[in-house]
PDB file of N, CA, C and O in Angstrom:
ATOM      1  N   UNK J   1      16.922  -2.016 -18.189  1.00  0.00           N
ATOM      2  CA  UNK J   1      15.862  -2.212 -19.169  1.00  0.00           C
ATOM      3  C   UNK J   1      15.275  -3.613 -19.056  1.00  0.00           C
ATOM      4  O   UNK J   1      15.979  -4.568 -18.736  1.00  0.00           O
ATOM      5  N   UNK J   2      14.018  -3.720 -19.327  1.00  0.00           N
ATOM      6  CA  UNK J   2      13.325  -4.995 -19.291  1.00  0.00           C
ATOM      7  C   UNK J   2      11.839  -4.768 -19.168  1.00  0.00           C
ATOM      8  O   UNK J   2      11.364  -3.637 -19.151  1.00  0.00           O
ATOM      9  N   UNK J   3      11.132  -5.856 -19.082  1.00  0.00           N
ATOM     10  CA  UNK J   3       9.679  -5.791 -18.953  1.00  0.00           C
ATOM     11  C   UNK J   3       9.291  -6.146 -17.533  1.00  0.00           C
ATOM     12  O   UNK J   3       9.807  -7.093 -16.956  1.00  0.00           O
ATOM     13  N   UNK J   4       8.389  -5.368 -16.966  1.00  0.00           N
ATOM     14  CA  UNK J   4       7.891  -5.643 -15.625  1.00  0.00           C
ATOM     15  C   UNK J   4       6.364  -5.704 -15.668  1.00  0.00           C
ATOM     16  O   UNK J   4       5.735  -5.143 -16.563  1.00  0.00           O
ATOM     17  N   UNK J   5       5.801  -6.403 -14.715  1.00  0.00           N
ATOM     18  CA  UNK J   5       4.362  -6.424 -14.509  1.00  0.00           C
ATOM     19  C   UNK J   5       4.109  -5.848 -13.132  1.00  0.00           C
ATOM     20  O   UNK J   5       4.873  -6.110 -12.199  1.00  0.00           O
ATOM     21  N   UNK J   6       3.038  -5.069 -13.010  1.00  0.00           N
ATOM     22  CA  UNK J   6       2.651  -4.532 -11.718  1.00  0.00           C
ATOM     23  C   UNK J   6       1.278  -5.103 -11.387  1.00  0.00           C
ATOM     24  O   UNK J   6       0.349  -4.994 -12.181  1.00  0.00           O
ATOM     25  N   UNK J   7       1.196  -5.743 -10.234  1.00  0.00           N
ATOM     26  CA  UNK J   7      -0.082  -6.291  -9.774  1.00  0.00           C
ATOM     27  C   UNK J   7      -0.614  -5.431  -8.648  1.00  0.00           C
ATOM     28  O   UNK J   7       0.145  -4.928  -7.824  1.00  0.00           O
ATOM     29  N   UNK J   8      -1.935  -5.250  -8.636  1.00  0.00           N
ATOM     30  CA  UNK J   8      -2.573  -4.443  -7.605  1.00  0.00           C
ATOM     31  C   UNK J   8      -3.748  -5.215  -7.026  1.00  0.00           C
ATOM     32  O   UNK J   8      -4.512  -5.817  -7.761  1.00  0.00           O
ATOM     33  N   UNK J   9      -3.855  -5.202  -5.704  1.00  0.00           N
ATOM     34  CA  UNK J   9      -4.980  -5.838  -5.022  1.00  0.00           C
ATOM     35  C   UNK J   9      -5.638  -4.808  -4.112  1.00  0.00           C
ATOM     36  O   UNK J   9      -4.963  -4.043  -3.429  1.00  0.00           O
ATOM     37  N   UNK J  10      -6.964  -4.792  -4.104  1.00  0.00           N
ATOM     38  CA  UNK J  10      -7.713  -3.965  -3.155  1.00  0.00           C
ATOM     39  C   UNK J  10      -7.682  -4.715  -1.829  1.00  0.00           C
ATOM     40  O   UNK J  10      -8.218  -5.813  -1.705  1.00  0.00           O
ATOM     41  N   UNK J  11      -7.014  -4.144  -0.865  1.00  0.00           N
ATOM     42  CA  UNK J  11      -6.842  -4.789   0.441  1.00  0.00           C
ATOM     43  C   UNK J  11      -8.017  -4.512   1.370  1.00  0.00           C
ATOM     44  O   UNK J  11      -8.496  -5.397   2.062  1.00  0.00           O
ATOM     45  N   UNK J  12      -8.470  -3.254   1.390  1.00  0.00           N
ATOM     46  CA  UNK J  12      -9.546  -2.866   2.304  1.00  0.00           C
ATOM     47  C   UNK J  12     -10.306  -1.689   1.718  1.00  0.00           C
ATOM     48  O   UNK J  12      -9.708  -0.782   1.154  1.00  0.00           O
ATOM     49  N   UNK J  13     -11.611  -1.707   1.861  1.00  0.00           N
ATOM     50  CA  UNK J  13     -12.456  -0.598   1.420  1.00  0.00           C
ATOM     51  C   UNK J  13     -13.077   0.008   2.669  1.00  0.00           C
ATOM     52  O   UNK J  13     -13.830  -0.652   3.387  1.00  0.00           O
ATOM     53  N   UNK J  14     -12.701   1.251   2.937  1.00  0.00           N
ATOM     54  CA  UNK J  14     -13.230   1.943   4.107  1.00  0.00           C
ATOM     55  C   UNK J  14     -14.362   2.876   3.724  1.00  0.00           C
ATOM     56  O   UNK J  14     -14.846   2.870   2.595  1.00  0.00           O
ATOM     57  N   UNK J  15     -14.750   3.704   4.660  1.00  0.00           N
ATOM     58  CA  UNK J  15     -15.834   4.659   4.393  1.00  0.00           C
ATOM     59  C   UNK J  15     -15.378   5.795   3.474  1.00  0.00           C
ATOM     60  O   UNK J  15     -16.138   6.283   2.667  1.00  0.00           O
ATOM     61  N   UNK J  16     -14.113   6.216   3.633  1.00  0.00           N
ATOM     62  CA  UNK J  16     -13.615   7.331   2.823  1.00  0.00           C
ATOM     63  C   UNK J  16     -12.259   7.036   2.188  1.00  0.00           C
ATOM     64  O   UNK J  16     -11.653   7.921   1.602  1.00  0.00           O
ATOM     65  N   UNK J  17     -11.804   5.787   2.292  1.00  0.00           N
ATOM     66  CA  UNK J  17     -10.495   5.451   1.739  1.00  0.00           C
ATOM     67  C   UNK J  17     -10.455   4.003   1.263  1.00  0.00           C
ATOM     68  O   UNK J  17     -11.304   3.194   1.620  1.00  0.00           O
ATOM     69  N   UNK J  18      -9.425   3.724   0.473  1.00  0.00           N
ATOM     70  CA  UNK J  18      -9.191   2.378  -0.049  1.00  0.00           C
ATOM     71  C   UNK J  18      -7.723   2.053   0.189  1.00  0.00           C
ATOM     72  O   UNK J  18      -6.843   2.871  -0.105  1.00  0.00           O
ATOM     73  N   UNK J  19      -7.450   0.880   0.729  1.00  0.00           N
ATOM     74  CA  UNK J  19      -6.070   0.418   0.908  1.00  0.00           C
ATOM     75  C   UNK J  19      -5.722  -0.523  -0.233  1.00  0.00           C
ATOM     76  O   UNK J  19      -6.495  -1.443  -0.540  1.00  0.00           O
ATOM     77  N   UNK J  20      -4.581  -0.284  -0.861  1.00  0.00           N
ATOM     78  CA  UNK J  20      -4.124  -1.080  -1.991  1.00  0.00           C
ATOM     79  C   UNK J  20      -2.784  -1.721  -1.663  1.00  0.00           C
ATOM     80  O   UNK J  20      -1.971  -1.137  -0.946  1.00  0.00           O
ATOM     81  N   UNK J  21      -2.561  -2.921  -2.202  1.00  0.00           N
ATOM     82  CA  UNK J  21      -1.272  -3.597  -2.118  1.00  0.00           C
ATOM     83  C   UNK J  21      -0.809  -3.795  -3.551  1.00  0.00           C
ATOM     84  O   UNK J  21      -1.592  -4.214  -4.405  1.00  0.00           O
ATOM     85  N   UNK J  22       0.440  -3.456  -3.821  1.00  0.00           N
ATOM     86  CA  UNK J  22       0.976  -3.612  -5.170  1.00  0.00           C
ATOM     87  C   UNK J  22       2.282  -4.386  -5.126  1.00  0.00           C
ATOM     88  O   UNK J  22       2.998  -4.347  -4.130  1.00  0.00           O
ATOM     89  N   UNK J  23       2.550  -5.102  -6.217  1.00  0.00           N
ATOM     90  CA  UNK J  23       3.799  -5.851  -6.334  1.00  0.00           C
ATOM     91  C   UNK J  23       4.336  -5.681  -7.747  1.00  0.00           C
ATOM     92  O   UNK J  23       3.562  -5.625  -8.708  1.00  0.00           O
ATOM     93  N   UNK J  24       5.641  -5.574  -7.859  1.00  0.00           N
ATOM     94  CA  UNK J  24       6.318  -5.433  -9.150  1.00  0.00           C
ATOM     95  C   UNK J  24       7.027  -6.750  -9.439  1.00  0.00           C
ATOM     96  O   UNK J  24       7.782  -7.243  -8.601  1.00  0.00           O
ATOM     97  N   UNK J  25       6.725  -7.330 -10.615  1.00  0.00           N
ATOM     98  CA  UNK J  25       7.301  -8.618 -11.004  1.00  0.00           C
ATOM     99  C   UNK J  25       8.215  -8.436 -12.198  1.00  0.00           C
ATOM    100  O   UNK J  25       7.878  -7.732 -13.150  1.00  0.00           O
ATOM    101  N   UNK J  26       9.351  -9.091 -12.156  1.00  0.00           N
ATOM    102  CA  UNK J  26      10.285  -9.116 -13.275  1.00  0.00           C
ATOM    103  C   UNK J  26      10.755 -10.554 -13.427  1.00  0.00           C
ATOM    104  O   UNK J  26      11.185 -11.166 -12.439  1.00  0.00           O
ATOM    105  N   UNK J  27      10.634 -11.094 -14.628  1.00  0.00           N
ATOM    106  CA  UNK J  27      10.998 -12.495 -14.885  1.00  0.00           C
ATOM    107  C   UNK J  27      10.267 -13.446 -13.938  1.00  0.00           C
ATOM    108  O   UNK J  27      10.860 -14.355 -13.373  1.00  0.00           O
ATOM    109  N   UNK J  28       8.955 -13.193 -13.733  1.00  0.00           N
ATOM    110  CA  UNK J  28       8.105 -14.038 -12.882  1.00  0.00           C
ATOM    111  C   UNK J  28       8.508 -14.046 -11.408  1.00  0.00           C
ATOM    112  O   UNK J  28       8.061 -14.884 -10.645  1.00  0.00           O
ATOM    113  N   UNK J  29       9.372 -13.113 -10.998  1.00  0.00           N
ATOM    114  CA  UNK J  29       9.782 -13.010  -9.597  1.00  0.00           C
ATOM    115  C   UNK J  29       9.350 -11.664  -9.036  1.00  0.00           C
ATOM    116  O   UNK J  29       9.470 -10.639  -9.716  1.00  0.00           O
ATOM    117  N   UNK J  30       8.909 -11.674  -7.812  1.00  0.00           N
ATOM    118  CA  UNK J  30       8.502 -10.438  -7.162  1.00  0.00           C
ATOM    119  C   UNK J  30       9.753  -9.643  -6.792  1.00  0.00           C
ATOM    120  O   UNK J  30      10.600 -10.111  -6.041  1.00  0.00           O
ATOM    121  N   UNK J  31       9.866  -8.432  -7.346  1.00  0.00           N
ATOM    122  CA  UNK J  31      11.032  -7.598  -7.103  1.00  0.00           C
ATOM    123  C   UNK J  31      10.777  -6.520  -6.045  1.00  0.00           C
ATOM    124  O   UNK J  31      11.717  -6.028  -5.418  1.00  0.00           O
ATOM    125  N   UNK J  32       9.511  -6.144  -5.840  1.00  0.00           N
ATOM    126  CA  UNK J  32       9.202  -5.093  -4.865  1.00  0.00           C
ATOM    127  C   UNK J  32       7.718  -5.140  -4.529  1.00  0.00           C
ATOM    128  O   UNK J  32       6.909  -5.602  -5.340  1.00  0.00           O
ATOM    129  N   UNK J  33       7.379  -4.666  -3.342  1.00  0.00           N
ATOM    130  CA  UNK J  33       5.982  -4.543  -2.943  1.00  0.00           C
ATOM    131  C   UNK J  33       5.760  -3.159  -2.343  1.00  0.00           C
ATOM    132  O   UNK J  33       6.697  -2.508  -1.884  1.00  0.00           O
ATOM    133  N   UNK J  34       4.495  -2.737  -2.340  1.00  0.00           N
ATOM    134  CA  UNK J  34       4.139  -1.444  -1.760  1.00  0.00           C
ATOM    135  C   UNK J  34       2.711  -1.513  -1.235  1.00  0.00           C
ATOM    136  O   UNK J  34       1.899  -2.291  -1.725  1.00  0.00           O
ATOM    137  N   UNK J  35       2.439  -0.728  -0.236  1.00  0.00           N
ATOM    138  CA  UNK J  35       1.095  -0.565   0.287  1.00  0.00           C
ATOM    139  C   UNK J  35       0.770   0.914   0.246  1.00  0.00           C
ATOM    140  O   UNK J  35       1.626   1.751   0.547  1.00  0.00           O
ATOM    141  N   UNK J  36      -0.468   1.234  -0.139  1.00  0.00           N
ATOM    142  CA  UNK J  36      -0.852   2.639  -0.183  1.00  0.00           C
ATOM    143  C   UNK J  36      -2.313   2.790   0.223  1.00  0.00           C
ATOM    144  O   UNK J  36      -3.089   1.843   0.138  1.00  0.00           O
ATOM    145  N   UNK J  37      -2.638   3.980   0.674  1.00  0.00           N
ATOM    146  CA  UNK J  37      -4.007   4.316   1.035  1.00  0.00           C
ATOM    147  C   UNK J  37      -4.406   5.510   0.176  1.00  0.00           C
ATOM    148  O   UNK J  37      -3.690   6.515   0.126  1.00  0.00           O
ATOM    149  N   UNK J  38      -5.535   5.368  -0.491  1.00  0.00           N
ATOM    150  CA  UNK J  38      -6.076   6.447  -1.304  1.00  0.00           C
ATOM    151  C   UNK J  38      -7.327   6.945  -0.588  1.00  0.00           C
ATOM    152  O   UNK J  38      -8.255   6.168  -0.341  1.00  0.00           O
ATOM    153  N   UNK J  39      -7.333   8.227  -0.226  1.00  0.00           N
ATOM    154  CA  UNK J  39      -8.457   8.784   0.516  1.00  0.00           C
ATOM    155  C   UNK J  39      -9.179   9.836  -0.317  1.00  0.00           C
ATOM    156  O   UNK J  39      -8.547  10.602  -1.045  1.00  0.00           O
ATOM    157  N   UNK J  40     -10.488   9.852  -0.209  1.00  0.00           N
ATOM    158  CA  UNK J  40     -11.297  10.853  -0.890  1.00  0.00           C
ATOM    159  C   UNK J  40     -11.407  12.073   0.023  1.00  0.00           C
ATOM    160  O   UNK J  40     -11.652  11.937   1.227  1.00  0.00           O
ATOM    161  N   UNK J  41     -11.190  13.262  -0.545  1.00  0.00           N
ATOM    162  CA  UNK J  41     -11.191  14.483   0.247  1.00  0.00           C
ATOM    163  C   UNK J  41     -12.125  15.514  -0.379  1.00  0.00           C
ATOM    164  O   UNK J  41     -12.160  15.671  -1.597  1.00  0.00           O
ATOM    165  N   UNK J  42     -12.876  16.198   0.464  1.00  0.00           N
ATOM    166  CA  UNK J  42     -13.705  17.310   0.030  1.00  0.00           C
ATOM    167  C   UNK J  42     -12.776  18.499  -0.196  1.00  0.00           C
ATOM    168  O   UNK J  42     -12.099  18.943   0.731  1.00  0.00           O
ATOM    169  N   UNK J  43     -12.711  19.002  -1.415  1.00  0.00           N
ATOM    170  CA  UNK J  43     -11.766  20.075  -1.746  1.00  0.00           C
ATOM    171  C   UNK J  43     -12.095  21.392  -1.031  1.00  0.00           C
ATOM    172  O   UNK J  43     -11.208  22.198  -0.805  1.00  0.00           O
ATOM    173  N   UNK J  44     -13.344  21.593  -0.675  1.00  0.00           N
ATOM    174  CA  UNK J  44     -13.720  22.838  -0.001  1.00  0.00           C
ATOM    175  C   UNK J  44     -13.344  22.808   1.478  1.00  0.00           C
ATOM    176  O   UNK J  44     -12.717  23.737   1.982  1.00  0.00           O
ATOM    177  N   UNK J  45     -13.711  21.732   2.162  1.00  0.00           N
ATOM    178  CA  UNK J  45     -13.460  21.658   3.600  1.00  0.00           C
ATOM    179  C   UNK J  45     -12.106  21.025   3.929  1.00  0.00           C
ATOM    180  O   UNK J  45     -11.644  21.133   5.056  1.00  0.00           O
ATOM    181  N   UNK J  46     -11.498  20.361   2.926  1.00  0.00           N
ATOM    182  CA  UNK J  46     -10.231  19.654   3.086  1.00  0.00           C
ATOM    183  C   UNK J  46     -10.321  18.563   4.156  1.00  0.00           C
ATOM    184  O   UNK J  46      -9.362  18.225   4.821  1.00  0.00           O
ATOM    185  N   UNK J  47     -11.529  18.008   4.305  1.00  0.00           N
ATOM    186  CA  UNK J  47     -11.769  16.895   5.220  1.00  0.00           C
ATOM    187  C   UNK J  47     -12.121  15.667   4.405  1.00  0.00           C
ATOM    188  O   UNK J  47     -12.489  15.763   3.237  1.00  0.00           O
ATOM    189  N   UNK J  48     -12.015  14.505   5.025  1.00  0.00           N
ATOM    190  CA  UNK J  48     -12.350  13.281   4.302  1.00  0.00           C
ATOM    191  C   UNK J  48     -13.822  13.293   3.891  1.00  0.00           C
ATOM    192  O   UNK J  48     -14.664  13.888   4.563  1.00  0.00           O
ATOM    193  N   UNK J  49     -14.081  12.656   2.758  1.00  0.00           N
ATOM    194  CA  UNK J  49     -15.440  12.550   2.231  1.00  0.00           C
ATOM    195  C   UNK J  49     -15.761  11.071   2.042  1.00  0.00           C
ATOM    196  O   UNK J  49     -14.872  10.253   1.771  1.00  0.00           O
ATOM    197  N   UNK J  50     -17.019  10.712   2.195  1.00  0.00           N
ATOM    198  CA  UNK J  50     -17.423   9.321   2.033  1.00  0.00           C
ATOM    199  C   UNK J  50     -17.278   8.890   0.588  1.00  0.00           C
ATOM    200  O   UNK J  50     -17.552   9.664  -0.335  1.00  0.00           O
ATOM    201  N   UNK J  51     -16.839   7.645   0.393  1.00  0.00           N
ATOM    202  CA  UNK J  51     -16.788   7.083  -0.960  1.00  0.00           C
ATOM    203  C   UNK J  51     -18.224   6.915  -1.451  1.00  0.00           C
ATOM    204  O   UNK J  51     -19.077   6.426  -0.701  1.00  0.00           O
ATOM    205  N   UNK J  52     -18.507   7.311  -2.673  1.00  0.00           N
ATOM    206  CA  UNK J  52     -19.844   7.058  -3.214  1.00  0.00           C
ATOM    207  C   UNK J  52     -20.106   5.545  -3.233  1.00  0.00           C
ATOM    208  O   UNK J  52     -19.187   4.747  -3.453  1.00  0.00           O
ATOM    209  N   UNK J  53     -21.334   5.138  -2.983  1.00  0.00           N
ATOM    210  CA  UNK J  53     -21.675   3.722  -2.938  1.00  0.00           C
ATOM    211  C   UNK J  53     -21.327   3.017  -4.243  1.00  0.00           C
ATOM    212  O   UNK J  53     -20.865   1.880  -4.236  1.00  0.00           O
ATOM    213  N   UNK J  54     -21.498   3.714  -5.386  1.00  0.00           N
ATOM    214  CA  UNK J  54     -21.166   3.115  -6.685  1.00  0.00           C
ATOM    215  C   UNK J  54     -19.662   2.809  -6.760  1.00  0.00           C
ATOM    216  O   UNK J  54     -19.252   1.793  -7.321  1.00  0.00           O
ATOM    217  N   UNK J  55     -18.852   3.685  -6.210  1.00  0.00           N
ATOM    218  CA  UNK J  55     -17.403   3.480  -6.204  1.00  0.00           C
ATOM    219  C   UNK J  55     -17.044   2.296  -5.313  1.00  0.00           C
ATOM    220  O   UNK J  55     -16.254   1.435  -5.694  1.00  0.00           O
ATOM    221  N   UNK J  56     -17.630   2.257  -4.119  1.00  0.00           N
ATOM    222  CA  UNK J  56     -17.360   1.150  -3.197  1.00  0.00           C
ATOM    223  C   UNK J  56     -17.806  -0.175  -3.820  1.00  0.00           C
ATOM    224  O   UNK J  56     -17.096  -1.186  -3.716  1.00  0.00           O
ATOM    225  N   UNK J  57     -18.953  -0.187  -4.506  1.00  0.00           N
ATOM    226  CA  UNK J  57     -19.434  -1.408  -5.159  1.00  0.00           C
ATOM    227  C   UNK J  57     -18.477  -1.853  -6.258  1.00  0.00           C
ATOM    228  O   UNK J  57     -18.181  -3.040  -6.392  1.00  0.00           O
ATOM    229  N   UNK J  58     -17.988  -0.908  -7.057  1.00  0.00           N
ATOM    230  CA  UNK J  58     -17.047  -1.240  -8.140  1.00  0.00           C
ATOM    231  C   UNK J  58     -15.744  -1.796  -7.563  1.00  0.00           C
ATOM    232  O   UNK J  58     -15.185  -2.761  -8.097  1.00  0.00           O
ATOM    233  N   UNK J  59     -15.271  -1.219  -6.469  1.00  0.00           N
ATOM    234  CA  UNK J  59     -14.053  -1.714  -5.825  1.00  0.00           C
ATOM    235  C   UNK J  59     -14.264  -3.111  -5.250  1.00  0.00           C
ATOM    236  O   UNK J  59     -13.403  -3.971  -5.359  1.00  0.00           O
ATOM    237  N   UNK J  60     -15.444  -3.343  -4.658  1.00  0.00           N
ATOM    238  CA  UNK J  60     -15.746  -4.683  -4.141  1.00  0.00           C
ATOM    239  C   UNK J  60     -15.769  -5.700  -5.275  1.00  0.00           C
ATOM    240  O   UNK J  60     -15.298  -6.825  -5.119  1.00  0.00           O
ATOM    241  N   UNK J  61     -16.285  -5.306  -6.434  1.00  0.00           N
ATOM    242  CA  UNK J  61     -16.374  -6.224  -7.577  1.00  0.00           C
ATOM    243  C   UNK J  61     -14.992  -6.667  -8.051  1.00  0.00           C
ATOM    244  O   UNK J  61     -14.817  -7.819  -8.451  1.00  0.00           O
ATOM    245  N   UNK J  62     -14.001  -5.775  -8.013  1.00  0.00           N
ATOM    246  CA  UNK J  62     -12.665  -6.159  -8.476  1.00  0.00           C
ATOM    247  C   UNK J  62     -11.777  -6.662  -7.345  1.00  0.00           C
ATOM    248  O   UNK J  62     -10.656  -7.072  -7.590  1.00  0.00           O
ATOM    249  N   UNK J  63     -12.276  -6.639  -6.107  1.00  0.00           N
ATOM    250  CA  UNK J  63     -11.440  -7.094  -5.000  1.00  0.00           C
ATOM    251  C   UNK J  63     -11.554  -8.597  -4.784  1.00  0.00           C
ATOM    252  O   UNK J  63     -10.866  -9.136  -3.939  1.00  0.00           O
ATOM    253  N   UNK J  64     -12.389  -9.259  -5.566  1.00  0.00           N
ATOM    254  CA  UNK J  64     -12.444 -10.724  -5.480  1.00  0.00           C
ATOM    255  C   UNK J  64     -11.097 -11.286  -5.905  1.00  0.00           C
ATOM    256  O   UNK J  64     -10.478 -10.759  -6.825  1.00  0.00           O
ATOM    257  N   UNK J  65     -10.642 -12.368  -5.290  1.00  0.00           N
ATOM    258  CA  UNK J  65      -9.332 -12.930  -5.656  1.00  0.00           C
ATOM    259  C   UNK J  65      -9.201 -13.139  -7.156  1.00  0.00           C
ATOM    260  O   UNK J  65     -10.001 -13.824  -7.761  1.00  0.00           O
ATOM    261  N   UNK J  66      -8.210 -12.472  -7.726  1.00  0.00           N
ATOM    262  CA  UNK J  66      -7.826 -12.532  -9.133  1.00  0.00           C
ATOM    263  C   UNK J  66      -8.832 -11.940 -10.095  1.00  0.00           C
ATOM    264  O   UNK J  66      -8.480 -11.650 -11.218  1.00  0.00           O
ATOM    265  N   UNK J  67     -10.064 -11.775  -9.741  1.00  0.00           N
ATOM    266  CA  UNK J  67     -11.050 -11.129 -10.597  1.00  0.00           C
ATOM    267  C   UNK J  67     -11.009 -11.584 -12.042  1.00  0.00           C
ATOM    268  O   UNK J  67     -11.423 -10.857 -12.920  1.00  0.00           O
ATOM    269  N   UNK J  68     -10.479 -12.783 -12.303  1.00  0.00           N
ATOM    270  CA  UNK J  68     -10.394 -13.280 -13.660  1.00  0.00           C
ATOM    271  C   UNK J  68      -9.173 -12.795 -14.417  1.00  0.00           C
ATOM    272  O   UNK J  68      -9.031 -13.058 -15.596  1.00  0.00           O
ATOM    273  N   UNK J  69      -8.283 -12.049 -13.739  1.00  0.00           N
ATOM    274  CA  UNK J  69      -7.082 -11.527 -14.380  1.00  0.00           C
ATOM    275  C   UNK J  69      -5.872 -12.174 -13.756  1.00  0.00           C
ATOM    276  O   UNK J  69      -5.947 -12.757 -12.702  1.00  0.00           O
ATOM    277  N   UNK J  70      -4.713 -11.975 -14.361  1.00  0.00           N
ATOM    278  CA  UNK J  70      -3.464 -12.246 -13.671  1.00  0.00           C
ATOM    279  C   UNK J  70      -2.609 -13.329 -14.286  1.00  0.00           C
ATOM    280  O   UNK J  70      -3.071 -14.214 -14.968  1.00  0.00           O
ATOM    281  N   UNK J  71      -1.311 -13.208 -14.021  1.00  0.00           N
ATOM    282  CA  UNK J  71      -0.329 -14.197 -14.445  1.00  0.00           C
ATOM    283  C   UNK J  71      -0.116 -15.184 -13.307  1.00  0.00           C
ATOM    284  O   UNK J  71      -0.669 -15.036 -12.234  1.00  0.00           O
ATOM    285  N   UNK J  72       0.710 -16.176 -13.539  1.00  0.00           N
ATOM    286  CA  UNK J  72       1.006 -17.157 -12.486  1.00  0.00           C
ATOM    287  C   UNK J  72       1.615 -16.475 -11.272  1.00  0.00           C
ATOM    288  O   UNK J  72       1.281 -16.799 -10.135  1.00  0.00           O
ATOM    289  N   UNK J  73       2.511 -15.522 -11.499  1.00  0.00           N
ATOM    290  CA  UNK J  73       3.150 -14.833 -10.371  1.00  0.00           C
ATOM    291  C   UNK J  73       2.118 -14.046  -9.573  1.00  0.00           C
ATOM    292  O   UNK J  73       2.081 -14.101  -8.354  1.00  0.00           O
ATOM    293  N   UNK J  74       1.279 -13.303 -10.256  1.00  0.00           N
ATOM    294  CA  UNK J  74       0.262 -12.512  -9.576  1.00  0.00           C
ATOM    295  C   UNK J  74      -0.794 -13.373  -8.919  1.00  0.00           C
ATOM    296  O   UNK J  74      -1.263 -13.078  -7.830  1.00  0.00           O
ATOM    297  N   UNK J  75      -1.164 -14.463  -9.576  1.00  0.00           N
ATOM    298  CA  UNK J  75      -2.161 -15.356  -9.016  1.00  0.00           C
ATOM    299  C   UNK J  75      -1.703 -15.927  -7.691  1.00  0.00           C
ATOM    300  O   UNK J  75      -2.478 -16.054  -6.755  1.00  0.00           O
ATOM    301  N   UNK J  76      -0.425 -16.231  -7.575  1.00  0.00           N
ATOM    302  CA  UNK J  76       0.065 -16.816  -6.330  1.00  0.00           C
ATOM    303  C   UNK J  76      -0.042 -15.845  -5.168  1.00  0.00           C
ATOM    304  O   UNK J  76      -0.119 -16.255  -4.024  1.00  0.00           O
ATOM    305  N   UNK J  77      -0.070 -14.568  -5.443  1.00  0.00           N
ATOM    306  CA  UNK J  77      -0.218 -13.572  -4.378  1.00  0.00           C
ATOM    307  C   UNK J  77      -1.636 -13.021  -4.300  1.00  0.00           C
ATOM    308  O   UNK J  77      -1.911 -12.144  -3.505  1.00  0.00           O
ATOM    309  N   UNK J  78      -2.531 -13.484  -5.154  1.00  0.00           N
ATOM    310  CA  UNK J  78      -3.894 -12.976  -5.157  1.00  0.00           C
ATOM    311  C   UNK J  78      -3.979 -11.550  -5.657  1.00  0.00           C
ATOM    312  O   UNK J  78      -4.846 -10.802  -5.280  1.00  0.00           O
ATOM    313  N   UNK J  79      -3.052 -11.150  -6.525  1.00  0.00           N
ATOM    314  CA  UNK J  79      -3.035  -9.789  -7.039  1.00  0.00           C
ATOM    315  C   UNK J  79      -3.840  -9.690  -8.325  1.00  0.00           C
ATOM    316  O   UNK J  79      -3.946 -10.646  -9.076  1.00  0.00           O
ATOM    317  N   UNK J  80      -4.378  -8.517  -8.549  1.00  0.00           N
ATOM    318  CA  UNK J  80      -5.050  -8.225  -9.801  1.00  0.00           C
ATOM    319  C   UNK J  80      -4.104  -7.422 -10.657  1.00  0.00           C
ATOM    320  O   UNK J  80      -3.494  -6.481 -10.194  1.00  0.00           O
ATOM    321  N   UNK J  81      -3.950  -7.784 -11.909  1.00  0.00           N
ATOM    322  CA  UNK J  81      -3.186  -6.915 -12.797  1.00  0.00           C
ATOM    323  C   UNK J  81      -3.637  -7.060 -14.222  1.00  0.00           C
ATOM    324  O   UNK J  81      -4.309  -7.989 -14.593  1.00  0.00           O
ATOM    325  N   UNK J  82      -3.314  -6.053 -14.984  1.00  0.00           N
ATOM    326  CA  UNK J  82      -3.715  -5.986 -16.396  1.00  0.00           C
ATOM    327  C   UNK J  82      -2.497  -6.162 -17.253  1.00  0.00           C
ATOM    328  O   UNK J  82      -1.454  -5.786 -16.950  1.00  0.00           O
TER     329      UNK J  82
END
């Protein structure tokens, strides 16, 4: 039991996917990290679909270092977290 913070950073914005880096902090120390790729898929064809430009723009807006958010631990890694 305890309190943890999870920080997320947009690592890369592709044509049909987004790469994310996440870190889990406990007591201001990084306890774990993860990398993931989220891909948009057309449900009918089951093939990748292009990210809408509005989505890519929104992701670019929050991918700036710290985006005005973050604790000291997250700031040191350039992570965004709420």
